[in-house]
CSV table of C-alpha atoms in Angstrom, one decimal:
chain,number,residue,atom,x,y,z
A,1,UNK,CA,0.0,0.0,0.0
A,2,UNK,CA,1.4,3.7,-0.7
A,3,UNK,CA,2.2,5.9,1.4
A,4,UNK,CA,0.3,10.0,1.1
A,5,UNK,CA,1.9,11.8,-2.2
A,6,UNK,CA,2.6,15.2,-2.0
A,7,UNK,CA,4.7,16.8,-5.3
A,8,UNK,CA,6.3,19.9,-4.2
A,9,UNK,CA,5.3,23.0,-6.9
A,10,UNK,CA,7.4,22.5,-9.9
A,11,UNK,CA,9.0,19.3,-9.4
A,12,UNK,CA,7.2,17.0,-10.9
A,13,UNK,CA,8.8,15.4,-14.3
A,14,UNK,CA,8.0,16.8,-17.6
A,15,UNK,CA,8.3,15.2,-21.2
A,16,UNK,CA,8.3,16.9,-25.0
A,17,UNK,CA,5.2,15.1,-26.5
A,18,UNK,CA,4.8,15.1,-30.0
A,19,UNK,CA,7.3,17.7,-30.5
A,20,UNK,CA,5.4,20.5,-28.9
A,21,UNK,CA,3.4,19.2,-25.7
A,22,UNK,CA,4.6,19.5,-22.3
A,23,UNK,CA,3.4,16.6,-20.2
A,24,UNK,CA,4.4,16.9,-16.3
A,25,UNK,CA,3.8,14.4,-14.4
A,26,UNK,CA,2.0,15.1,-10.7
A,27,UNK,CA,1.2,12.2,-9.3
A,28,UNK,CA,2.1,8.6,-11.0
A,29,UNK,CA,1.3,5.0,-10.3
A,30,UNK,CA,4.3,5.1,-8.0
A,31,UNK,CA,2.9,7.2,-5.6
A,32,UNK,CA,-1.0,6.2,-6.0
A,33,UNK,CA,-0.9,2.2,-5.9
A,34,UNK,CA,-2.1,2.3,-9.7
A,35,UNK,CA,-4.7,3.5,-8.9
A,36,UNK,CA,-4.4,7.1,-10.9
A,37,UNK,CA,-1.9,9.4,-12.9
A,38,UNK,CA,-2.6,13.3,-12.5
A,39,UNK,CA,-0.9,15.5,-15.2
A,40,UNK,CA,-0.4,18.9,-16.3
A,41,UNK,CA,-0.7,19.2,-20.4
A,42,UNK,CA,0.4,22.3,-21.7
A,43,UNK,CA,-0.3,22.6,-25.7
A,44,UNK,CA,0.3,25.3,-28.2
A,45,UNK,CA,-2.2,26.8,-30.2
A,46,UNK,CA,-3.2,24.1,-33.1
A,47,UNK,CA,-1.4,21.2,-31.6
A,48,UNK,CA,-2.6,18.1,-29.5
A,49,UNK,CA,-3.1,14.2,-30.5
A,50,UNK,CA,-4.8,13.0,-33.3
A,51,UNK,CA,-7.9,10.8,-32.9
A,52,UNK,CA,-6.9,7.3,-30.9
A,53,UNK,CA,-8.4,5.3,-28.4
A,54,UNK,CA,-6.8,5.2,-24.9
A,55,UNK,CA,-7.1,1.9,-22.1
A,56,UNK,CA,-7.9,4.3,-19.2
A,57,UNK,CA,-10.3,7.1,-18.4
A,58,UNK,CA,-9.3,10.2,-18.3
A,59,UNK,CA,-10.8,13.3,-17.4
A,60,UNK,CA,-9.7,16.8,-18.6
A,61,UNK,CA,-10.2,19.9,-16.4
A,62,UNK,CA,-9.3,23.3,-18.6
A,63,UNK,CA,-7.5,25.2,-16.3
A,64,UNK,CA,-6.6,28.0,-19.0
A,65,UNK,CA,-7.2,28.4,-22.6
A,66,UNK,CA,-9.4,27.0,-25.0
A,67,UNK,CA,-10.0,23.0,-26.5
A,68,UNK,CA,-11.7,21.3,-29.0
A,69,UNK,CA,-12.2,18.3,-28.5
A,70,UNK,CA,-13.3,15.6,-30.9
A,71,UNK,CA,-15.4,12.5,-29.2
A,72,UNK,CA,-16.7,9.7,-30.7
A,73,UNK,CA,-20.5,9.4,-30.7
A,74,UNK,CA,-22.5,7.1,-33.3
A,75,UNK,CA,-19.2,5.7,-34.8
A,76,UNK,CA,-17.8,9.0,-35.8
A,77,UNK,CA,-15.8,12.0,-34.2
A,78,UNK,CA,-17.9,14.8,-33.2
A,79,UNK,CA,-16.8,18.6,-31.9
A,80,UNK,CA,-17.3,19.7,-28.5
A,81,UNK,CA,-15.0,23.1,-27.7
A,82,UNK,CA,-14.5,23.7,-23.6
A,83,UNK,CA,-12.9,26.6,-22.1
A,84,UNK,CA,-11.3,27.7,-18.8
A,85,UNK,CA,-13.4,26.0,-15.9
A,86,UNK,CA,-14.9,23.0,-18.1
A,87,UNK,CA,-14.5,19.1,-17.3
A,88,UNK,CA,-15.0,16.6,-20.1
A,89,UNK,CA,-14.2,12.6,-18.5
A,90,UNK,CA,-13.5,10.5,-21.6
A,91,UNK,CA,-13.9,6.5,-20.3
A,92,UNK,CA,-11.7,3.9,-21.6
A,93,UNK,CA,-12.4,2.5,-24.9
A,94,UNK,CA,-14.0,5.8,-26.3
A,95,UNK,CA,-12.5,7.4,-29.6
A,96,UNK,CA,-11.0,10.8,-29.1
A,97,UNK,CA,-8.5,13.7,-30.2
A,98,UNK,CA,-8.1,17.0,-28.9
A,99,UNK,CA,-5.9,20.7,-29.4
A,100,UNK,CA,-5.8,23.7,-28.3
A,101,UNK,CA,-7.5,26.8,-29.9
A,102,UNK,CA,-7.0,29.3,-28.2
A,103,UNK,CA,-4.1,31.9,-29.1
A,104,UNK,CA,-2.0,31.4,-26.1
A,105,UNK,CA,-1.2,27.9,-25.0
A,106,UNK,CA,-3.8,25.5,-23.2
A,107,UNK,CA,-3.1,24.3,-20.0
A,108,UNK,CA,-4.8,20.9,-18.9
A,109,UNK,CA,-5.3,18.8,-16.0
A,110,UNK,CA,-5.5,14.9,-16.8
A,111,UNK,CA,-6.6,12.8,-14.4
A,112,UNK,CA,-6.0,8.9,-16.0
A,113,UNK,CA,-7.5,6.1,-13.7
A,114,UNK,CA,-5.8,3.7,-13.8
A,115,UNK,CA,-2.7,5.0,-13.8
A,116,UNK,CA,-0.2,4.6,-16.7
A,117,UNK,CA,-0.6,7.5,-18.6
A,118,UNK,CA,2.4,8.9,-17.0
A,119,UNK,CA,4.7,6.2,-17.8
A,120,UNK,CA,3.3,6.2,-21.6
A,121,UNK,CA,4.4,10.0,-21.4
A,122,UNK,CA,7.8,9.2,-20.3
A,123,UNK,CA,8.3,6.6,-22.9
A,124,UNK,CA,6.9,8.6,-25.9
A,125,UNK,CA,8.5,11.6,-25.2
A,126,UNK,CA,11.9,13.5,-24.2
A,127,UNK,CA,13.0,14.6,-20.8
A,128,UNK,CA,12.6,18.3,-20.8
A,129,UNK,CA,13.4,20.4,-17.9
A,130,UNK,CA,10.8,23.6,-18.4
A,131,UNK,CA,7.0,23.4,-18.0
A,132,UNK,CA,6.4,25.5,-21.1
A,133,UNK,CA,6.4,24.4,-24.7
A,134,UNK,CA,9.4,25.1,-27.1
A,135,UNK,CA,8.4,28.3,-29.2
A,136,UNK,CA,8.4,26.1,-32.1
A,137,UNK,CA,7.8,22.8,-32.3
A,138,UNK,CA,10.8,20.0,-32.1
A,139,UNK,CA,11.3,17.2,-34.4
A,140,UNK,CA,10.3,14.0,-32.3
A,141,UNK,CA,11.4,10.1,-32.8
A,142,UNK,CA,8.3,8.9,-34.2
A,143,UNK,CA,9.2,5.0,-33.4
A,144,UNK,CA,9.8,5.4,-30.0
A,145,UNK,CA,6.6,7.5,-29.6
A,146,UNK,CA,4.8,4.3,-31.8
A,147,UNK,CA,6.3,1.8,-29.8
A,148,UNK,CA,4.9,3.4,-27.1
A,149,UNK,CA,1.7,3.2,-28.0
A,150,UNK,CA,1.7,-0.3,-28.7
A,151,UNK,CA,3.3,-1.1,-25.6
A,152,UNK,CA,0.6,0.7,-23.2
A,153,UNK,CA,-2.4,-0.3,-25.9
A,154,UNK,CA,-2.9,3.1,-27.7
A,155,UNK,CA,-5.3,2.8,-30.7
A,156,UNK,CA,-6.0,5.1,-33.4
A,157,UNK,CA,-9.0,5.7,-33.8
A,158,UNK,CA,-10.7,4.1,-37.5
């Protein structure tokens, strides 16, 4: 059984996603028996994932900027933009994509249950020692980021 988790302010472990998407891990499976992964997601204007199909739950709280957010309903992707504030809790097995829209950079809290979505970060992406995005995005290694996927049962979406 884990012990109580506490992550001091700024010292939780961040990867370059994609090229452009900060990922900082919060709270793991480590530190939560599992049981959840809490992560802040900060995205540039007109980047984010393309439509897949995760293993986990996850639920996004906005905490700045602007979304949309594509979510499968009747077999086929459908639009739903949240702001500052909103929740939207995607559960496992649902087809999904999202990126930012707003002019400044989208900050997100995920929530995955259970955890794993942090050590999927940390495989797919690049150590990276600031919280903010590059100011342009980075070329990534797209096998690793693949392998990944496979590895913790990441879909794309069809």
């Amino acid at each position: 059984m884990a012990e109580r988790a506490f992550t001091p302010a700024a010292a939780g472990k961040s990867h370059l996603v994609l090229g452009s998407i900060v990922c900082t891990t919060l709270l793991g499976g480590a530190e939560t028996d599992g049981n959840i992964s809490l992560i802040e997601v900060c995205c540039p204007q007109g980047m984010g994932p393309s439509p897949h199909v995760d293993p986990w739950r996850e639920t996004f709280y906005v905490m700045e900027g602007e979304i949309e957010f594509l979510l499968e309903g009747g077999g086929t992707l459908q639009p739903l933009k949240v702001a500052s504030g909103d929740v939207v809790s995607i559960p496992a097995g649902l087809g999904h994509a999202f990126h930012a829209v707003s002019q400044n950079q989208a900050r997100i809290l995920i929530i995955s249950a259970p955890a794993g979505l942090e050590a999927f970060f940390a495989e797919a992406g690049e150590p990276l020692f600031a919280r903010t995005p590059p100011t342009a995005p980075r070329p990534f290694d797209r096998a690793r980021f693949e392998a990944a996927t496979d590895r913790y049962g990441i879909r794309a979406f069809r």
